[in-house]
mmCIF file of C-alpha atoms (C1' of nucleotides) in Angstrom:
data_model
loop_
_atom_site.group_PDB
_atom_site.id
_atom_site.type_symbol
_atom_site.label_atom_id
_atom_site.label_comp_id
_atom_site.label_asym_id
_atom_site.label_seq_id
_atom_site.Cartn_x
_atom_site.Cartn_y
_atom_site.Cartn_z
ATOM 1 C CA UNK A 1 11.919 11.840 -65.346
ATOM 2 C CA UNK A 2 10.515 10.796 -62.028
ATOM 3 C CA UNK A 3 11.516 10.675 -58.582
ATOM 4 C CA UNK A 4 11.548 6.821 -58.197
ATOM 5 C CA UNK A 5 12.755 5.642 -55.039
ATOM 6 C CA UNK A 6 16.299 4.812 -56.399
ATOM 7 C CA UNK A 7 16.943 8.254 -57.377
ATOM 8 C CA UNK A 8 15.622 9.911 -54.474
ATOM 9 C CA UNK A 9 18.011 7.500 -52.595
ATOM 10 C CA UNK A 10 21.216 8.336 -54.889
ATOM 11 C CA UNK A 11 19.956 12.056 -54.574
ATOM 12 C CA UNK A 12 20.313 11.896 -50.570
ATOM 13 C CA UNK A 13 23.471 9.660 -50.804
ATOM 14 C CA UNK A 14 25.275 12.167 -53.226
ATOM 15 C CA UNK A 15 24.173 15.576 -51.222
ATOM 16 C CA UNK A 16 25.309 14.017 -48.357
ATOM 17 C CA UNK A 17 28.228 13.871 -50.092
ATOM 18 C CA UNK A 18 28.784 16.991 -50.058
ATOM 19 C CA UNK A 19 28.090 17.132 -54.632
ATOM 20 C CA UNK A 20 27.030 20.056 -55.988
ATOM 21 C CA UNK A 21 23.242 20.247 -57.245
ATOM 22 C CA UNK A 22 24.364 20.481 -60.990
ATOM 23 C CA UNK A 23 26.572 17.302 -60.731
ATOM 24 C CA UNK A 24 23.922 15.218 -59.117
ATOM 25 C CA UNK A 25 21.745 16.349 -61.953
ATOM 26 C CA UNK A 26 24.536 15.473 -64.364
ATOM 27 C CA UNK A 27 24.951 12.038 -62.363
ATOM 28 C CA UNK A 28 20.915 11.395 -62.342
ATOM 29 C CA UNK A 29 20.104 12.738 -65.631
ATOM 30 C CA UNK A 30 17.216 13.942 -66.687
ATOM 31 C CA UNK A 31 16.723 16.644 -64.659
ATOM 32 C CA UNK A 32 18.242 20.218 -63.981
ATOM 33 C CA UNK A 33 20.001 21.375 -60.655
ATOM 34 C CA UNK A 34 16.901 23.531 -60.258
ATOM 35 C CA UNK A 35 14.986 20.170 -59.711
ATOM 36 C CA UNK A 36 17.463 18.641 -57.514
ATOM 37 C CA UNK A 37 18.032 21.581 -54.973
ATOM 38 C CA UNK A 38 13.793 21.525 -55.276
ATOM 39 C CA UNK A 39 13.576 18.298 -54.482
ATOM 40 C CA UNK A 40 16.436 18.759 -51.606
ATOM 41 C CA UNK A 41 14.430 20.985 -50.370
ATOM 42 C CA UNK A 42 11.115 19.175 -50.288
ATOM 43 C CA UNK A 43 12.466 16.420 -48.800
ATOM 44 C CA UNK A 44 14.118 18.558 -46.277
ATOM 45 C CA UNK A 45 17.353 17.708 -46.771
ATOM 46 C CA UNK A 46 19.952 20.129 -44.418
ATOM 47 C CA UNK A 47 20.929 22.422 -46.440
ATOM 48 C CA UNK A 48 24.330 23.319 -47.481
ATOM 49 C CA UNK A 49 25.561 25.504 -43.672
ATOM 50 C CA UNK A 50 27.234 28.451 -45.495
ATOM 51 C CA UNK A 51 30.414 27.057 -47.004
ATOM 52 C CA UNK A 52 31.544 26.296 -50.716
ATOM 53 C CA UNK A 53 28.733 27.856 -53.033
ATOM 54 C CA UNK A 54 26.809 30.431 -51.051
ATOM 55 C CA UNK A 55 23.945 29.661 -48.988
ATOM 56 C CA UNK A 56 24.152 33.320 -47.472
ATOM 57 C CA UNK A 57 21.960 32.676 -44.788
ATOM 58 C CA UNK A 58 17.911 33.283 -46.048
ATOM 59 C CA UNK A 59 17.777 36.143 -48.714
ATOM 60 C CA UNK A 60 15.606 38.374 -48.308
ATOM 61 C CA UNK A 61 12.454 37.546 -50.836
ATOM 62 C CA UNK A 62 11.739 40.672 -52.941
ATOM 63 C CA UNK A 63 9.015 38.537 -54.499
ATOM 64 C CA UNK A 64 5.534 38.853 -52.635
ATOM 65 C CA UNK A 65 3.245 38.273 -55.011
ATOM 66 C CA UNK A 66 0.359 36.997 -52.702
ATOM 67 C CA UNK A 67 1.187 36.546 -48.636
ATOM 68 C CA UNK A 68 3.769 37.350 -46.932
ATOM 69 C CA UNK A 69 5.692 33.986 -45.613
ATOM 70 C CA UNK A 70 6.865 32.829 -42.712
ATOM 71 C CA UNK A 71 10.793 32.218 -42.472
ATOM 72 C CA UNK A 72 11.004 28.720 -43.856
ATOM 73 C CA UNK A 73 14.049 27.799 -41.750
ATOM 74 C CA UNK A 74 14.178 28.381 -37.945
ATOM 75 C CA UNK A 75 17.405 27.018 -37.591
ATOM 76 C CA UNK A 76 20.210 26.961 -40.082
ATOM 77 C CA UNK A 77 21.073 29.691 -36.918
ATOM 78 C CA UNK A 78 24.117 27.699 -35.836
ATOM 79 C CA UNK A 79 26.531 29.583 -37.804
ATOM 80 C CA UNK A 80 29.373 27.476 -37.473
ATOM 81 C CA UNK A 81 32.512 28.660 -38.333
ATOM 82 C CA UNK A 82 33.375 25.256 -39.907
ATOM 83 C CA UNK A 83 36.978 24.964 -41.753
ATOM 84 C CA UNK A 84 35.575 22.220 -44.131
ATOM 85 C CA UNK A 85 35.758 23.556 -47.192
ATOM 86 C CA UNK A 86 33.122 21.949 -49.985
ATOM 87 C CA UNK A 87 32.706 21.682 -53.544
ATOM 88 C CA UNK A 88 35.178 23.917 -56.230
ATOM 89 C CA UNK A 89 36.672 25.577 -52.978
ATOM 90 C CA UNK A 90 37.673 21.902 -51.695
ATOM 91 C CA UNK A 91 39.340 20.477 -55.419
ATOM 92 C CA UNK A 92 41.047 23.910 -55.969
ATOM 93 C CA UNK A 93 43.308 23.390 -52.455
ATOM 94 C CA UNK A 94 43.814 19.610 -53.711
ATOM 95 C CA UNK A 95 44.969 21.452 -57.486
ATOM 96 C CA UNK A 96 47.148 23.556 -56.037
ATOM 97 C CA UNK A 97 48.904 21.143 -53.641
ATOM 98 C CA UNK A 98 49.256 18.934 -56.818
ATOM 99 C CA UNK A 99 50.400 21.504 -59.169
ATOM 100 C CA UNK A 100 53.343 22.353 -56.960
ATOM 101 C CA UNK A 101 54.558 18.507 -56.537
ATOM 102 C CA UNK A 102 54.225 18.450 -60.316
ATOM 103 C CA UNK A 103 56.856 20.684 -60.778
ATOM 104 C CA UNK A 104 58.441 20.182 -57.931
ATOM 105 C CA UNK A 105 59.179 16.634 -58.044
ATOM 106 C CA UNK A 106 59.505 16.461 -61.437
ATOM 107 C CA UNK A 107 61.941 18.496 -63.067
ATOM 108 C CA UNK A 108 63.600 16.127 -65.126
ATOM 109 C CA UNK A 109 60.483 15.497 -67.202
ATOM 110 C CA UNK A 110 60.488 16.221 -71.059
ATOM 111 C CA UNK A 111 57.718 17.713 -72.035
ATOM 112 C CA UNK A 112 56.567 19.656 -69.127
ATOM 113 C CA UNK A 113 52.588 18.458 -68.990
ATOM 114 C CA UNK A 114 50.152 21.686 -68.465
ATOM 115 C CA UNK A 115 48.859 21.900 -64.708
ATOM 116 C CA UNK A 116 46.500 19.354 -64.379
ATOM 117 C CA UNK A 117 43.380 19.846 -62.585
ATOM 118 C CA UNK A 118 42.789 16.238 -62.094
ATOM 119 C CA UNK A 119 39.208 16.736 -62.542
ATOM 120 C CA UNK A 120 36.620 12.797 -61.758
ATOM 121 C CA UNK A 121 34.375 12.457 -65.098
ATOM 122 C CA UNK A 122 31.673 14.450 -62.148
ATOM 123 C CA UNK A 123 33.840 17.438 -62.801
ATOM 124 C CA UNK A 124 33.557 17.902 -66.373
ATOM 125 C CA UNK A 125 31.944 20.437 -67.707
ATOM 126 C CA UNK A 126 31.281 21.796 -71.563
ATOM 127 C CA UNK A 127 34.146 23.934 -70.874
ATOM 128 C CA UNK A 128 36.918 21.657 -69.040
ATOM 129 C CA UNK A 129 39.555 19.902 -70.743
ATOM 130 C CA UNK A 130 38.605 15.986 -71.416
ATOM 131 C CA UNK A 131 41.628 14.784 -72.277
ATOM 132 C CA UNK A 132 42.309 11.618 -70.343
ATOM 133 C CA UNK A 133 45.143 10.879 -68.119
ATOM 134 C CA UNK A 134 46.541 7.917 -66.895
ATOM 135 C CA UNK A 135 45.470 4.222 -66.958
ATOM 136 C CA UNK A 136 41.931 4.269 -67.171
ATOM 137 C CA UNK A 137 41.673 0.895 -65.393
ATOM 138 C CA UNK A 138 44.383 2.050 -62.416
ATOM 139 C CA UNK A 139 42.538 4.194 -59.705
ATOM 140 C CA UNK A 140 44.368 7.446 -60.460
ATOM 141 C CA UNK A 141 42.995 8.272 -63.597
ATOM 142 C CA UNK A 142 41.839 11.485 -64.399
ATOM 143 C CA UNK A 143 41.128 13.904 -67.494
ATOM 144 C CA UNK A 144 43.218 17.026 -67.336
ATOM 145 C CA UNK A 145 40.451 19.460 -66.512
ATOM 146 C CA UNK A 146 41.934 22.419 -67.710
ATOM 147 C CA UNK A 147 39.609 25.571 -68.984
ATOM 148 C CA UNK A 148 39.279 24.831 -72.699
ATOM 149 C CA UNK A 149 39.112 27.713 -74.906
ATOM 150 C CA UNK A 150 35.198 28.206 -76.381
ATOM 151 C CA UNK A 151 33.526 25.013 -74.958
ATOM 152 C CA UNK A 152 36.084 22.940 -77.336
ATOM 153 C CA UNK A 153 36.811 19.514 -75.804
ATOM 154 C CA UNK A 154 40.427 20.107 -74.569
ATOM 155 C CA UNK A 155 42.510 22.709 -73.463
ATOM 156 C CA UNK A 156 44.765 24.139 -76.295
ATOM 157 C CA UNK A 157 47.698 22.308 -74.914
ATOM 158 C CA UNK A 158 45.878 19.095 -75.752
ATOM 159 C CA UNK A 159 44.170 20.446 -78.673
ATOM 160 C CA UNK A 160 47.106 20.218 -80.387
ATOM 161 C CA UNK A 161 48.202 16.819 -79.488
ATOM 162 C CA UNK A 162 44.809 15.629 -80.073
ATOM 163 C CA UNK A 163 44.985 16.438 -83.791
ATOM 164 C CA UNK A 164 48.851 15.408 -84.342
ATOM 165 C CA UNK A 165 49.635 12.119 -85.864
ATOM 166 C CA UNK A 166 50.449 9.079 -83.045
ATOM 167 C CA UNK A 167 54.263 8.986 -84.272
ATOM 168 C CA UNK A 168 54.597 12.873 -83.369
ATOM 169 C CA UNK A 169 53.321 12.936 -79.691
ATOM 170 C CA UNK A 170 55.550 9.870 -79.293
ATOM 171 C CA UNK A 171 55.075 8.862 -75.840
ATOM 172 C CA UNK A 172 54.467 12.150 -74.312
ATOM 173 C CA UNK A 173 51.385 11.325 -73.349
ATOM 174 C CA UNK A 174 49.108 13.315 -70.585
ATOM 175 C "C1'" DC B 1 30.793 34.803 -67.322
ATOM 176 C "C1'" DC B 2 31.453 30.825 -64.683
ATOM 177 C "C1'" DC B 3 29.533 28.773 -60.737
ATOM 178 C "C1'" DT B 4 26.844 27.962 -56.022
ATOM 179 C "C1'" DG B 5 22.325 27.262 -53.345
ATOM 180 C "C1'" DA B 6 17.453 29.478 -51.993
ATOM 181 C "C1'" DT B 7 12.943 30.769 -52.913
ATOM 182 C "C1'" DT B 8 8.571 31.484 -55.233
ATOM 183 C "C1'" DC B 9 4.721 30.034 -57.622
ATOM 184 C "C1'" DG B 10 2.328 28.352 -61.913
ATOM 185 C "C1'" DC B 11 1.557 24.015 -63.275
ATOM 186 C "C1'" DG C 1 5.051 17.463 -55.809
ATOM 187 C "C1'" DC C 2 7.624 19.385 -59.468
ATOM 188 C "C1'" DG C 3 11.017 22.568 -61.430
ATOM 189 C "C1'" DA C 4 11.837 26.989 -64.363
ATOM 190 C "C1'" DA C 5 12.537 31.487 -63.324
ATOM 191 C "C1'" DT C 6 14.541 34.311 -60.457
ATOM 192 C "C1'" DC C 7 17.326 35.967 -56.819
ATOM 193 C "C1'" DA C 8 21.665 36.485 -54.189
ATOM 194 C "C1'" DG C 9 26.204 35.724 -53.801
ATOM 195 C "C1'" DG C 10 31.494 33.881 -54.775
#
DNA sequence: CCCTGATTCGC
DNA sequence: GCGAATCAGG
């Protein structure tokens, strides 16, 4: 795949957004998060300050194979303290917030449903839950998200409902 | 082991 | 210019 205009434009669009390199490759297609934080960089892009994944400042290359380099960066200096959390670290505060109101406001409920993570179709991975929650043509849809057990599509909570005839899940759905 | 971004260098 | 391999870290 090449870097038409278009996706060079969605690539800016969803960095600035603060998306992880794998998820813009997921949401491009066609490429790997190598060649997006590659292409981030060639277009010189800011790069991510220091919060959610790493970005520990420049690492020190042990790789000289021919000259040694110049520091590519001469800022990314203004180490900002900034509270904005990004990325995983960001959806894991909203999770736990909306754990606890589960429960919380919700006692009466039947069937208790697992702790949701409440993951966007972005979020998915081979190894989060994809069972769906929720209208999917209301705005508050979600798939559960949950770590499912050896890259199997749901969570074993929703494993089992998954294979149990309609009549038996009732409508304890989610 | 899962993930994150950063960098190098052969292509 | 591109991106896999590799590195460094959470």
């Amino acid at each position: 795949m090449n870097w038409t205009d278009e996706r060079v434009e969605k690539l800016k669009k969803l960095w600035s957004e603060g998306l992880s390199a794998s998820q813009i490759a997921a949401q491009l297609g066609g490429v790997s998060r190598n060649a997006v934080i590659g292409k981030v960089h060639r277009l010189n892009l800011p790069g991510r300050a220091k919060a959610g994944g790493t970005a520990t400042a420049a690492r020190t290359p042990k790789r000289t194979a021919s000259a040694p380099r110049a520091p590519a960066y001469t800022s990314r200096v203004a180490t900002r303290t900034v509270a904005r959390q990004q990325g995983a670290t960001m959806l894991k505060e909203e999770i736990e917030v909306d754990a606890v109101n589960e429960i919380t406001y919700r006692p009466a409920a039947n069937v208790v449903v697992p702790i949701s993570r409440r993951l966007g179709l972005t979020e998915l991975t081979e190894r989060t839950c994809k069972w769906p929650v929720g209208d999917p043509l209301k705005d508050d849809f979600h798939f559960c998200g949950n770590d499912s057990p050896d890259s199997s599509p749901y969570c074993t909570y929703h494993q089992r409902m998954a294979y149990q005839p309609v009549h038996d899940r009732r409508r304890n759905n989610g």
